[in-house]
Amino acid sequence: MKWNLRMVAAQADIWKASELQRMLADAGLVISAGKMSHLWSGRPLTVRLDDLDIICEVLDCTPADLLVPEKRGDRQPTPAVETEKQVVGGTPISHQRRTGRSGPPL
């Protein structure tokens, strides 16, 4: 997904992050300078759904305007990897890693 806040803000004639931050505060959403920087730069760490709702209200847009799917390149799926961990006094434990998911800590 691509975060498209700056483009949507520009369409609403908002050119500065501080201006949008003030408008969001007026609507009841107070955002720290650090979080606003991440939102504005296109790399937000998190966006709560309640916050997204207020952002859309202020910019008169929909979440689909802000979250644009990106076409992924032809990525080859990674094969499943089996690992063994020897347990003292017991039988080995075999873990199988699934594609696209992290495994448990070993």
PDB file of N, CA and C in Angstrom:
ATOM      1  N   MET A   1       0.827  -1.183   0.000  1.00  0.00           N
ATOM      2  CA  MET A   1       0.000   0.000   0.000  1.00  0.00           C
ATOM      3  C   MET A   1       0.872   1.248   0.000  1.00  0.00           C
ATOM      4  N   LYS A   2       0.433   2.217  -0.691  1.00  0.00           N
ATOM      5  CA  LYS A   2       1.122   3.505  -0.722  1.00  0.00           C
ATOM      6  C   LYS A   2       0.254   4.518   0.010  1.00  0.00           C
ATOM      7  N   TRP A   3       0.854   5.279   0.906  1.00  0.00           N
ATOM      8  CA  TRP A   3       0.168   6.322   1.662  1.00  0.00           C
ATOM      9  C   TRP A   3       0.214   7.588   0.822  1.00  0.00           C
ATOM     10  N   ASN A   4      -0.941   8.132   0.486  1.00  0.00           N
ATOM     11  CA  ASN A   4      -1.070   9.200  -0.499  1.00  0.00           C
ATOM     12  C   ASN A   4      -1.545  10.519   0.122  1.00  0.00           C
ATOM     13  N   LEU A   5      -1.187  10.795   1.369  1.00  0.00           N
ATOM     14  CA  LEU A   5      -1.703  11.957   2.077  1.00  0.00           C
ATOM     15  C   LEU A   5      -1.337  13.277   1.405  1.00  0.00           C
ATOM     16  N   ARG A   6      -0.091  13.444   0.991  1.00  0.00           N
ATOM     17  CA  ARG A   6       0.338  14.730   0.417  1.00  0.00           C
ATOM     18  C   ARG A   6      -0.421  15.071  -0.863  1.00  0.00           C
ATOM     19  N   MET A   7      -0.680  14.063  -1.689  1.00  0.00           N
ATOM     20  CA  MET A   7      -1.410  14.309  -2.936  1.00  0.00           C
ATOM     21  C   MET A   7      -2.849  14.715  -2.641  1.00  0.00           C
ATOM     22  N   VAL A   8      -3.486  14.018  -1.712  1.00  0.00           N
ATOM     23  CA  VAL A   8      -4.867  14.340  -1.357  1.00  0.00           C
ATOM     24  C   VAL A   8      -4.930  15.716  -0.700  1.00  0.00           C
ATOM     25  N   ALA A   9      -3.953  16.025   0.142  1.00  0.00           N
ATOM     26  CA  ALA A   9      -3.899  17.344   0.781  1.00  0.00           C
ATOM     27  C   ALA A   9      -3.704  18.444  -0.266  1.00  0.00           C
ATOM     28  N   ALA A  10      -2.844  18.200  -1.240  1.00  0.00           N
ATOM     29  CA  ALA A  10      -2.609  19.192  -2.298  1.00  0.00           C
ATOM     30  C   ALA A  10      -3.886  19.441  -3.095  1.00  0.00           C
ATOM     31  N   GLN A  11      -4.667  18.399  -3.318  1.00  0.00           N
ATOM     32  CA  GLN A  11      -5.930  18.564  -4.036  1.00  0.00           C
ATOM     33  C   GLN A  11      -6.910  19.413  -3.227  1.00  0.00           C
ATOM     34  N   ALA A  12      -6.726  19.432  -1.905  1.00  0.00           N
ATOM     35  CA  ALA A  12      -7.563  20.263  -1.032  1.00  0.00           C
ATOM     36  C   ALA A  12      -6.898  21.613  -0.768  1.00  0.00           C
ATOM     37  N   ASP A  13      -5.836  21.922  -1.528  1.00  0.00           N
ATOM     38  CA  ASP A  13      -5.096  23.178  -1.423  1.00  0.00           C
ATOM     39  C   ASP A  13      -4.427  23.347  -0.057  1.00  0.00           C
ATOM     40  N   ILE A  14      -3.929  22.243   0.473  1.00  0.00           N
ATOM     41  CA  ILE A  14      -3.157  22.247   1.721  1.00  0.00           C
ATOM     42  C   ILE A  14      -1.743  21.844   1.342  1.00  0.00           C
ATOM     43  N   TRP A  15      -0.796  22.749   1.574  1.00  0.00           N
ATOM     44  CA  TRP A  15       0.563  22.534   1.094  1.00  0.00           C
ATOM     45  C   TRP A  15       1.582  22.311   2.201  1.00  0.00           C
ATOM     46  N   LYS A  16       1.201  22.535   3.441  1.00  0.00           N
ATOM     47  CA  LYS A  16       2.138  22.386   4.552  1.00  0.00           C
ATOM     48  C   LYS A  16       1.577  21.422   5.586  1.00  0.00           C
ATOM     49  N   ALA A  17       2.462  20.600   6.137  1.00  0.00           N
ATOM     50  CA  ALA A  17       2.059  19.650   7.168  1.00  0.00           C
ATOM     51  C   ALA A  17       1.505  20.378   8.385  1.00  0.00           C
ATOM     52  N   SER A  18       2.095  21.515   8.718  1.00  0.00           N
ATOM     53  CA  SER A  18       1.632  22.270   9.892  1.00  0.00           C
ATOM     54  C   SER A  18       0.205  22.787   9.700  1.00  0.00           C
ATOM     55  N   GLU A  19      -0.133  23.119   8.469  1.00  0.00           N
ATOM     56  CA  GLU A  19      -1.494  23.579   8.179  1.00  0.00           C
ATOM     57  C   GLU A  19      -2.499  22.434   8.371  1.00  0.00           C
ATOM     58  N   LEU A  20      -2.160  21.251   7.865  1.00  0.00           N
ATOM     59  CA  LEU A  20      -3.032  20.095   8.038  1.00  0.00           C
ATOM     60  C   LEU A  20      -3.102  19.702   9.513  1.00  0.00           C
ATOM     61  N   GLN A  21      -1.982  19.781  10.215  1.00  0.00           N
ATOM     62  CA  GLN A  21      -1.958  19.448  11.636  1.00  0.00           C
ATOM     63  C   GLN A  21      -2.901  20.354  12.422  1.00  0.00           C
ATOM     64  N   ARG A  22      -2.912  21.641  12.087  1.00  0.00           N
ATOM     65  CA  ARG A  22      -3.812  22.587  12.747  1.00  0.00           C
ATOM     66  C   ARG A  22      -5.269  22.262  12.431  1.00  0.00           C
ATOM     67  N   MET A  23      -5.559  21.933  11.171  1.00  0.00           N
ATOM     68  CA  MET A  23      -6.924  21.597  10.772  1.00  0.00           C
ATOM     69  C   MET A  23      -7.406  20.325  11.468  1.00  0.00           C
ATOM     70  N   LEU A  24      -6.511  19.344  11.605  1.00  0.00           N
ATOM     71  CA  LEU A  24      -6.864  18.109  12.295  1.00  0.00           C
ATOM     72  C   LEU A  24      -7.130  18.380  13.779  1.00  0.00           C
ATOM     73  N   ALA A  25      -6.330  19.251  14.386  1.00  0.00           N
ATOM     74  CA  ALA A  25      -6.536  19.612  15.791  1.00  0.00           C
ATOM     75  C   ALA A  25      -7.879  20.306  15.972  1.00  0.00           C
ATOM     76  N   ASP A  26      -8.242  21.161  15.025  1.00  0.00           N
ATOM     77  CA  ASP A  26      -9.548  21.828  15.080  1.00  0.00           C
ATOM     78  C   ASP A  26     -10.698  20.821  15.001  1.00  0.00           C
ATOM     79  N   ALA A  27     -10.444  19.681  14.334  1.00  0.00           N
ATOM     80  CA  ALA A  27     -11.464  18.639  14.201  1.00  0.00           C
ATOM     81  C   ALA A  27     -11.416  17.642  15.358  1.00  0.00           C
ATOM     82  N   GLY A  28     -10.482  17.850  16.305  1.00  0.00           N
ATOM     83  CA  GLY A  28     -10.420  16.993  17.482  1.00  0.00           C
ATOM     84  C   GLY A  28      -9.319  15.953  17.472  1.00  0.00           C
ATOM     85  N   LEU A  29      -8.454  15.968  16.462  1.00  0.00           N
ATOM     86  CA  LEU A  29      -7.353  15.011  16.383  1.00  0.00           C
ATOM     87  C   LEU A  29      -6.032  15.741  16.576  1.00  0.00           C
ATOM     88  N   VAL A  30      -5.461  15.610  17.763  1.00  0.00           N
ATOM     89  CA  VAL A  30      -4.178  16.248  18.067  1.00  0.00           C
ATOM     90  C   VAL A  30      -3.079  15.237  17.750  1.00  0.00           C
ATOM     91  N   ILE A  31      -2.196  15.612  16.826  1.00  0.00           N
ATOM     92  CA  ILE A  31      -1.116  14.738  16.375  1.00  0.00           C
ATOM     93  C   ILE A  31       0.213  15.381  16.747  1.00  0.00           C
ATOM     94  N   SER A  32       1.124  14.581  17.294  1.00  0.00           N
ATOM     95  CA  SER A  32       2.450  15.085  17.640  1.00  0.00           C
ATOM     96  C   SER A  32       3.214  15.447  16.362  1.00  0.00           C
ATOM     97  N   ALA A  33       4.233  16.276  16.527  1.00  0.00           N
ATOM     98  CA  ALA A  33       5.042  16.686  15.374  1.00  0.00           C
ATOM     99  C   ALA A  33       5.710  15.477  14.718  1.00  0.00           C
ATOM    100  N   GLY A  34       6.161  14.523  15.539  1.00  0.00           N
ATOM    101  CA  GLY A  34       6.815  13.331  14.996  1.00  0.00           C
ATOM    102  C   GLY A  34       5.870  12.483  14.169  1.00  0.00           C
ATOM    103  N   LYS A  35       4.676  12.240  14.697  1.00  0.00           N
ATOM    104  CA  LYS A  35       3.707  11.434  13.952  1.00  0.00           C
ATOM    105  C   LYS A  35       3.257  12.172  12.691  1.00  0.00           C
ATOM    106  N   MET A  36       3.096  13.495  12.791  1.00  0.00           N
ATOM    107  CA  MET A  36       2.703  14.274  11.612  1.00  0.00           C
ATOM    108  C   MET A  36       3.776  14.186  10.542  1.00  0.00           C
ATOM    109  N   SER A  37       5.021  14.197  10.969  1.00  0.00           N
ATOM    110  CA  SER A  37       6.125  14.080  10.018  1.00  0.00           C
ATOM    111  C   SER A  37       6.060  12.744   9.274  1.00  0.00           C
ATOM    112  N   HIS A  38       5.773  11.671  10.003  1.00  0.00           N
ATOM    113  CA  HIS A  38       5.647  10.361   9.353  1.00  0.00           C
ATOM    114  C   HIS A  38       4.446  10.322   8.412  1.00  0.00           C
ATOM    115  N   LEU A  39       3.333  10.881   8.824  1.00  0.00           N
ATOM    116  CA  LEU A  39       2.151  10.910   7.962  1.00  0.00           C
ATOM    117  C   LEU A  39       2.434  11.693   6.682  1.00  0.00           C
ATOM    118  N   TRP A  40       3.076  12.844   6.840  1.00  0.00           N
ATOM    119  CA  TRP A  40       3.318  13.742   5.716  1.00  0.00           C
ATOM    120  C   TRP A  40       4.377  13.183   4.765  1.00  0.00           C
ATOM    121  N   SER A  41       5.378  12.481   5.317  1.00  0.00           N
ATOM    122  CA  SER A  41       6.475  11.966   4.487  1.00  0.00           C
ATOM    123  C   SER A  41       6.075  10.731   3.681  1.00  0.00           C
ATOM    124  N   GLY A  42       4.918  10.161   3.996  1.00  0.00           N
ATOM    125  CA  GLY A  42       4.478   8.997   3.241  1.00  0.00           C
ATOM    126  C   GLY A  42       4.864   7.684   3.872  1.00  0.00           C
ATOM    127  N   ARG A  43       5.397   7.725   5.103  1.00  0.00           N
ATOM    128  CA  ARG A  43       5.799   6.500   5.781  1.00  0.00           C
ATOM    129  C   ARG A  43       5.244   6.449   7.200  1.00  0.00           C
ATOM    130  N   PRO A  44       3.919   6.431   7.359  1.00  0.00           N
ATOM    131  CA  PRO A  44       3.381   6.376   8.719  1.00  0.00           C
ATOM    132  C   PRO A  44       3.660   5.031   9.369  1.00  0.00           C
ATOM    133  N   LEU A  45       3.990   5.073  10.655  1.00  0.00           N
ATOM    134  CA  LEU A  45       4.220   3.828  11.386  1.00  0.00           C
ATOM    135  C   LEU A  45       2.900   3.128  11.652  1.00  0.00           C
ATOM    136  N   THR A  46       1.907   3.895  12.095  1.00  0.00           N
ATOM    137  CA  THR A  46       0.573   3.373  12.340  1.00  0.00           C
ATOM    138  C   THR A  46      -0.443   4.460  12.033  1.00  0.00           C
ATOM    139  N   VAL A  47      -1.629   4.046  11.681  1.00  0.00           N
ATOM    140  CA  VAL A  47      -2.748   4.971  11.514  1.00  0.00           C
ATOM    141  C   VAL A  47      -3.967   4.280  12.103  1.00  0.00           C
ATOM    142  N   ARG A  48      -4.469   4.826  13.192  1.00  0.00           N
ATOM    143  CA  ARG A  48      -5.673   4.263  13.808  1.00  0.00           C
ATOM    144  C   ARG A  48      -6.874   4.559  12.920  1.00  0.00           C
ATOM    145  N   LEU A  49      -7.845   3.668  12.945  1.00  0.00           N
ATOM    146  CA  LEU A  49      -9.024   3.857  12.105  1.00  0.00           C
ATOM    147  C   LEU A  49      -9.793   5.116  12.501  1.00  0.00           C
ATOM    148  N   ASP A  50      -9.852   5.426  13.802  1.00  0.00           N
ATOM    149  CA  ASP A  50     -10.515   6.654  14.242  1.00  0.00           C
ATOM    150  C   ASP A  50      -9.800   7.879  13.680  1.00  0.00           C
ATOM    151  N   ASP A  51      -8.458   7.830  13.677  1.00  0.00           N
ATOM    152  CA  ASP A  51      -7.672   8.937  13.121  1.00  0.00           C
ATOM    153  C   ASP A  51      -7.891   9.053  11.620  1.00  0.00           C
ATOM    154  N   LEU A  52      -7.926   7.916  10.946  1.00  0.00           N
ATOM    155  CA  LEU A  52      -8.158   7.901   9.498  1.00  0.00           C
ATOM    156  C   LEU A  52      -9.510   8.513   9.165  1.00  0.00           C
ATOM    157  N   ASP A  53     -10.489   8.240   9.999  1.00  0.00           N
ATOM    158  CA  ASP A  53     -11.830   8.793   9.808  1.00  0.00           C
ATOM    159  C   ASP A  53     -11.799  10.321   9.873  1.00  0.00           C
ATOM    160  N   ILE A  54     -11.088  10.877  10.838  1.00  0.00           N
ATOM    161  CA  ILE A  54     -11.001  12.331  10.981  1.00  0.00           C
ATOM    162  C   ILE A  54     -10.190  12.937   9.843  1.00  0.00           C
ATOM    163  N   ILE A  55      -9.094  12.280   9.456  1.00  0.00           N
ATOM    164  CA  ILE A  55      -8.287  12.773   8.334  1.00  0.00           C
ATOM    165  C   ILE A  55      -9.148  12.846   7.075  1.00  0.00           C
ATOM    166  N   CYS A  56      -9.935  11.811   6.839  1.00  0.00           N
ATOM    167  CA  CYS A  56     -10.807  11.794   5.655  1.00  0.00           C
ATOM    168  C   CYS A  56     -11.873  12.885   5.740  1.00  0.00           C
ATOM    169  N   GLU A  57     -12.378  13.112   6.939  1.00  0.00           N
ATOM    170  CA  GLU A  57     -13.385  14.163   7.112  1.00  0.00           C
ATOM    171  C   GLU A  57     -12.796  15.538   6.805  1.00  0.00           C
ATOM    172  N   VAL A  58     -11.601  15.803   7.322  1.00  0.00           N
ATOM    173  CA  VAL A  58     -10.953  17.106   7.106  1.00  0.00           C
ATOM    174  C   VAL A  58     -10.603  17.303   5.635  1.00  0.00           C
ATOM    175  N   LEU A  59     -10.122  16.255   4.979  1.00  0.00           N
ATOM    176  CA  LEU A  59      -9.703  16.369   3.573  1.00  0.00           C
ATOM    177  C   LEU A  59     -10.827  16.093   2.583  1.00  0.00           C
ATOM    178  N   ASP A  60     -12.012  15.736   3.096  1.00  0.00           N
ATOM    179  CA  ASP A  60     -13.154  15.418   2.256  1.00  0.00           C
ATOM    180  C   ASP A  60     -12.785  14.346   1.224  1.00  0.00           C
ATOM    181  N   CYS A  61     -12.284  13.222   1.769  1.00  0.00           N
ATOM    182  CA  CYS A  61     -11.870  12.123   0.906  1.00  0.00           C
ATOM    183  C   CYS A  61     -12.300  10.811   1.545  1.00  0.00           C
ATOM    184  N   THR A  62     -11.932   9.712   0.922  1.00  0.00           N
ATOM    185  CA  THR A  62     -12.215   8.382   1.461  1.00  0.00           C
ATOM    186  C   THR A  62     -10.884   7.708   1.788  1.00  0.00           C
ATOM    187  N   PRO A  63     -10.901   6.648   2.602  1.00  0.00           N
ATOM    188  CA  PRO A  63      -9.658   5.907   2.849  1.00  0.00           C
ATOM    189  C   PRO A  63      -9.032   5.381   1.561  1.00  0.00           C
ATOM    190  N   ALA A  64      -9.836   5.072   0.571  1.00  0.00           N
ATOM    191  CA  ALA A  64      -9.305   4.592  -0.710  1.00  0.00           C
ATOM    192  C   ALA A  64      -8.482   5.664  -1.421  1.00  0.00           C
ATOM    193  N   ASP A  65      -8.775   6.937  -1.149  1.00  0.00           N
ATOM    194  CA  ASP A  65      -7.970   8.014  -1.722  1.00  0.00           C
ATOM    195  C   ASP A  65      -6.599   8.080  -1.069  1.00  0.00           C
ATOM    196  N   LEU A  66      -6.530   7.743   0.217  1.00  0.00           N
ATOM    197  CA  LEU A  66      -5.284   7.830   0.976  1.00  0.00           C
ATOM    198  C   LEU A  66      -4.438   6.569   0.872  1.00  0.00           C
ATOM    199  N   LEU A  67      -5.070   5.427   0.758  1.00  0.00           N
ATOM    200  CA  LEU A  67      -4.363   4.154   0.695  1.00  0.00           C
ATOM    201  C   LEU A  67      -4.478   3.576  -0.709  1.00  0.00           C
ATOM    202  N   VAL A  68      -3.436   3.722  -1.478  1.00  0.00           N
ATOM    203  CA  VAL A  68      -3.449   3.297  -2.877  1.00  0.00           C
ATOM    204  C   VAL A  68      -2.642   2.007  -3.003  1.00  0.00           C
ATOM    205  N   PRO A  69      -3.255   0.944  -3.534  1.00  0.00           N
ATOM    206  CA  PRO A  69      -2.496  -0.305  -3.690  1.00  0.00           C
ATOM    207  C   PRO A  69      -1.380  -0.142  -4.707  1.00  0.00           C
ATOM    208  N   GLU A  70      -0.250  -0.749  -4.409  1.00  0.00           N
ATOM    209  CA  GLU A  70       0.884  -0.724  -5.327  1.00  0.00           C
ATOM    210  C   GLU A  70       1.020  -2.088  -5.985  1.00  0.00           C
ATOM    211  N   LYS A  71       1.357  -2.066  -7.243  1.00  0.00           N
ATOM    212  CA  LYS A  71       1.569  -3.329  -7.952  1.00  0.00           C
ATOM    213  C   LYS A  71       2.931  -3.870  -7.541  1.00  0.00           C
ATOM    214  N   ARG A  72       2.935  -5.092  -7.075  1.00  0.00           N
ATOM    215  CA  ARG A  72       4.189  -5.721  -6.677  1.00  0.00           C
ATOM    216  C   ARG A  72       4.858  -6.311  -7.895  1.00  0.00           C
ATOM    217  N   GLY A  73       6.180  -6.312  -7.851  1.00  0.00           N
ATOM    218  CA  GLY A  73       6.939  -6.924  -8.939  1.00  0.00           C
ATOM    219  C   GLY A  73       6.735  -8.425  -8.931  1.00  0.00           C
ATOM    220  N   ASP A  74       7.263  -9.063  -9.892  1.00  0.00           N
ATOM    221  CA  ASP A  74       7.142 -10.520  -9.960  1.00  0.00           C
ATOM    222  C   ASP A  74       8.044 -11.132  -8.902  1.00  0.00           C
ATOM    223  N   ARG A  75       7.530 -11.233  -7.705  1.00  0.00           N
ATOM    224  CA  ARG A  75       8.300 -11.805  -6.603  1.00  0.00           C
ATOM    225  C   ARG A  75       8.074 -13.298  -6.553  1.00  0.00           C
ATOM    226  N   GLN A  76       9.159 -14.020  -6.400  1.00  0.00           N
ATOM    227  CA  GLN A  76       9.076 -15.460  -6.252  1.00  0.00           C
ATOM    228  C   GLN A  76       8.814 -15.772  -4.782  1.00  0.00           C
ATOM    229  N   PRO A  77       7.850 -16.636  -4.486  1.00  0.00           N
ATOM    230  CA  PRO A  77       7.628 -16.986  -3.095  1.00  0.00           C
ATOM    231  C   PRO A  77       8.843 -17.716  -2.536  1.00  0.00           C
ATOM    232  N   THR A  78       9.154 -17.433  -1.279  1.00  0.00           N
ATOM    233  CA  THR A  78      10.288 -18.106  -0.659  1.00  0.00           C
ATOM    234  C   THR A  78       9.860 -19.502  -0.230  1.00  0.00           C
ATOM    235  N   PRO A  79      10.718 -20.494  -0.461  1.00  0.00           N
ATOM    236  CA  PRO A  79      10.344 -21.859  -0.100  1.00  0.00           C
ATOM    237  C   PRO A  79      10.328 -22.029   1.420  1.00  0.00           C
ATOM    238  N   ALA A  80       9.531 -22.986   1.872  1.00  0.00           N
ATOM    239  CA  ALA A  80       9.473 -23.285   3.300  1.00  0.00           C
ATOM    240  C   ALA A  80      10.821 -23.843   3.734  1.00  0.00           C
ATOM    241  N   VAL A  81      11.287 -23.436   4.897  1.00  0.00           N
ATOM    242  CA  VAL A  81      12.576 -23.871   5.413  1.00  0.00           C
ATOM    243  C   VAL A  81      12.341 -24.671   6.685  1.00  0.00           C
ATOM    244  N   GLU A  82      12.942 -25.851   6.735  1.00  0.00           N
ATOM    245  CA  GLU A  82      12.822 -26.656   7.940  1.00  0.00           C
ATOM    246  C   GLU A  82      14.087 -26.491   8.765  1.00  0.00           C
ATOM    247  N   THR A  83      13.928 -26.308  10.070  1.00  0.00           N
ATOM    248  CA  THR A  83      15.060 -26.224  10.979  1.00  0.00           C
ATOM    249  C   THR A  83      14.835 -27.193  12.116  1.00  0.00           C
ATOM    250  N   GLU A  84      15.926 -27.685  12.672  1.00  0.00           N
ATOM    251  CA  GLU A  84      15.829 -28.570  13.818  1.00  0.00           C
ATOM    252  C   GLU A  84      16.555 -27.938  14.983  1.00  0.00           C
ATOM    253  N   LYS A  85      16.003 -28.118  16.161  1.00  0.00           N
ATOM    254  CA  LYS A  85      16.629 -27.635  17.382  1.00  0.00           C
ATOM    255  C   LYS A  85      16.735 -28.820  18.324  1.00  0.00           C
ATOM    256  N   GLN A  86      17.945 -29.090  18.764  1.00  0.00           N
ATOM    257  CA  GLN A  86      18.170 -30.226  19.646  1.00  0.00           C
ATOM    258  C   GLN A  86      17.772 -29.850  21.071  1.00  0.00           C
ATOM    259  N   VAL A  87      16.977 -30.671  21.677  1.00  0.00           N
ATOM    260  CA  VAL A  87      16.551 -30.466  23.051  1.00  0.00           C
ATOM    261  C   VAL A  87      17.361 -31.401  23.927  1.00  0.00           C
ATOM    262  N   VAL A  88      17.919 -30.861  25.016  1.00  0.00           N
ATOM    263  CA  VAL A  88      18.725 -31.682  25.920  1.00  0.00           C
ATOM    264  C   VAL A  88      17.839 -32.759  26.530  1.00  0.00           C
ATOM    265  N   GLY A  89      18.257 -34.009  26.381  1.00  0.00           N
ATOM    266  CA  GLY A  89      17.539 -35.121  26.978  1.00  0.00           C
ATOM    267  C   GLY A  89      16.239 -35.466  26.270  1.00  0.00           C
ATOM    268  N   GLY A  90      16.020 -34.971  25.097  1.00  0.00           N
ATOM    269  CA  GLY A  90      14.770 -35.260  24.404  1.00  0.00           C
ATOM    270  C   GLY A  90      14.982 -35.417  22.917  1.00  0.00           C
ATOM    271  N   THR A  91      13.906 -35.445  22.203  1.00  0.00           N
ATOM    272  CA  THR A  91      13.984 -35.577  20.757  1.00  0.00           C
ATOM    273  C   THR A  91      14.062 -34.192  20.119  1.00  0.00           C
ATOM    274  N   PRO A  92      14.651 -34.117  18.935  1.00  0.00           N
ATOM    275  CA  PRO A  92      14.741 -32.818  18.269  1.00  0.00           C
ATOM    276  C   PRO A  92      13.356 -32.271  17.927  1.00  0.00           C
ATOM    277  N   ILE A  93      13.250 -30.951  17.963  1.00  0.00           N
ATOM    278  CA  ILE A  93      12.011 -30.266  17.590  1.00  0.00           C
ATOM    279  C   ILE A  93      12.202 -29.730  16.182  1.00  0.00           C
ATOM    280  N   SER A  94      11.268 -30.023  15.329  1.00  0.00           N
ATOM    281  CA  SER A  94      11.356 -29.567  13.950  1.00  0.00           C
ATOM    282  C   SER A  94      10.369 -28.428  13.726  1.00  0.00           C
ATOM    283  N   HIS A  95      10.870 -27.307  13.205  1.00  0.00           N
ATOM    284  CA  HIS A  95      10.026 -26.148  12.899  1.00  0.00           C
ATOM    285  C   HIS A  95       9.974 -25.985  11.389  1.00  0.00           C
ATOM    286  N   GLN A  96       8.805 -25.705  10.877  1.00  0.00           N
ATOM    287  CA  GLN A  96       8.680 -25.437   9.454  1.00  0.00           C
ATOM    288  C   GLN A  96       8.177 -24.014   9.304  1.00  0.00           C
ATOM    289  N   ARG A  97       8.951 -23.191   8.626  1.00  0.00           N
ATOM    290  CA  ARG A  97       8.604 -21.791   8.421  1.00  0.00           C
ATOM    291  C   ARG A  97       7.652 -21.674   7.244  1.00  0.00           C
ATOM    292  N   ARG A  98       6.552 -20.948   7.451  1.00  0.00           N
ATOM    293  CA  ARG A  98       5.592 -20.726   6.378  1.00  0.00           C
ATOM    294  C   ARG A  98       5.947 -19.474   5.609  1.00  0.00           C
ATOM    295  N   THR A  99       5.671 -19.484   4.345  1.00  0.00           N
ATOM    296  CA  THR A  99       5.952 -18.342   3.484  1.00  0.00           C
ATOM    297  C   THR A  99       5.148 -17.126   3.922  1.00  0.00           C
ATOM    298  N   GLY A 100       5.844 -15.982   4.034  1.00  0.00           N
ATOM    299  CA  GLY A 100       5.154 -14.726   4.316  1.00  0.00           C
ATOM    300  C   GLY A 100       4.814 -14.496   5.777  1.00  0.00           C
ATOM    301  N   ARG A 101       5.203 -15.401   6.655  1.00  0.00           N
ATOM    302  CA  ARG A 101       4.898 -15.230   8.063  1.00  0.00           C
ATOM    303  C   ARG A 101       6.165 -15.429   8.866  1.00  0.00           C
ATOM    304  N   SER A 102       6.268 -14.728   9.967  1.00  0.00           N
ATOM    305  CA  SER A 102       7.406 -14.928  10.833  1.00  0.00           C
ATOM    306  C   SER A 102       7.149 -16.142  11.716  1.00  0.00           C
ATOM    307  N   GLY A 103       8.213 -16.796  12.091  1.00  0.00           N
ATOM    308  CA  GLY A 103       8.095 -17.963  12.947  1.00  0.00           C
ATOM    309  C   GLY A 103       8.231 -17.588  14.401  1.00  0.00           C
ATOM    310  N   PRO A 104       7.999 -18.549  15.270  1.00  0.00           N
ATOM    311  CA  PRO A 104       8.138 -18.283  16.692  1.00  0.00           C
ATOM    312  C   PRO A 104       9.594 -18.135  17.055  1.00  0.00           C
ATOM    313  N   PRO A 105       9.903 -17.455  18.156  1.00  0.00           N
ATOM    314  CA  PRO A 105      11.303 -17.341  18.563  1.00  0.00           C
ATOM    315  C   PRO A 105      11.870 -18.708  18.914  1.00  0.00           C
ATOM    316  N   LEU A 106      13.092 -18.943  18.530  1.00  0.00           N
ATOM    317  CA  LEU A 106      13.726 -20.251  18.798  1.00  0.00           C
ATOM    318  C   LEU A 106      14.700 -20.127  19.929  1.00  0.00           C
TER     319      LEU A 106
END
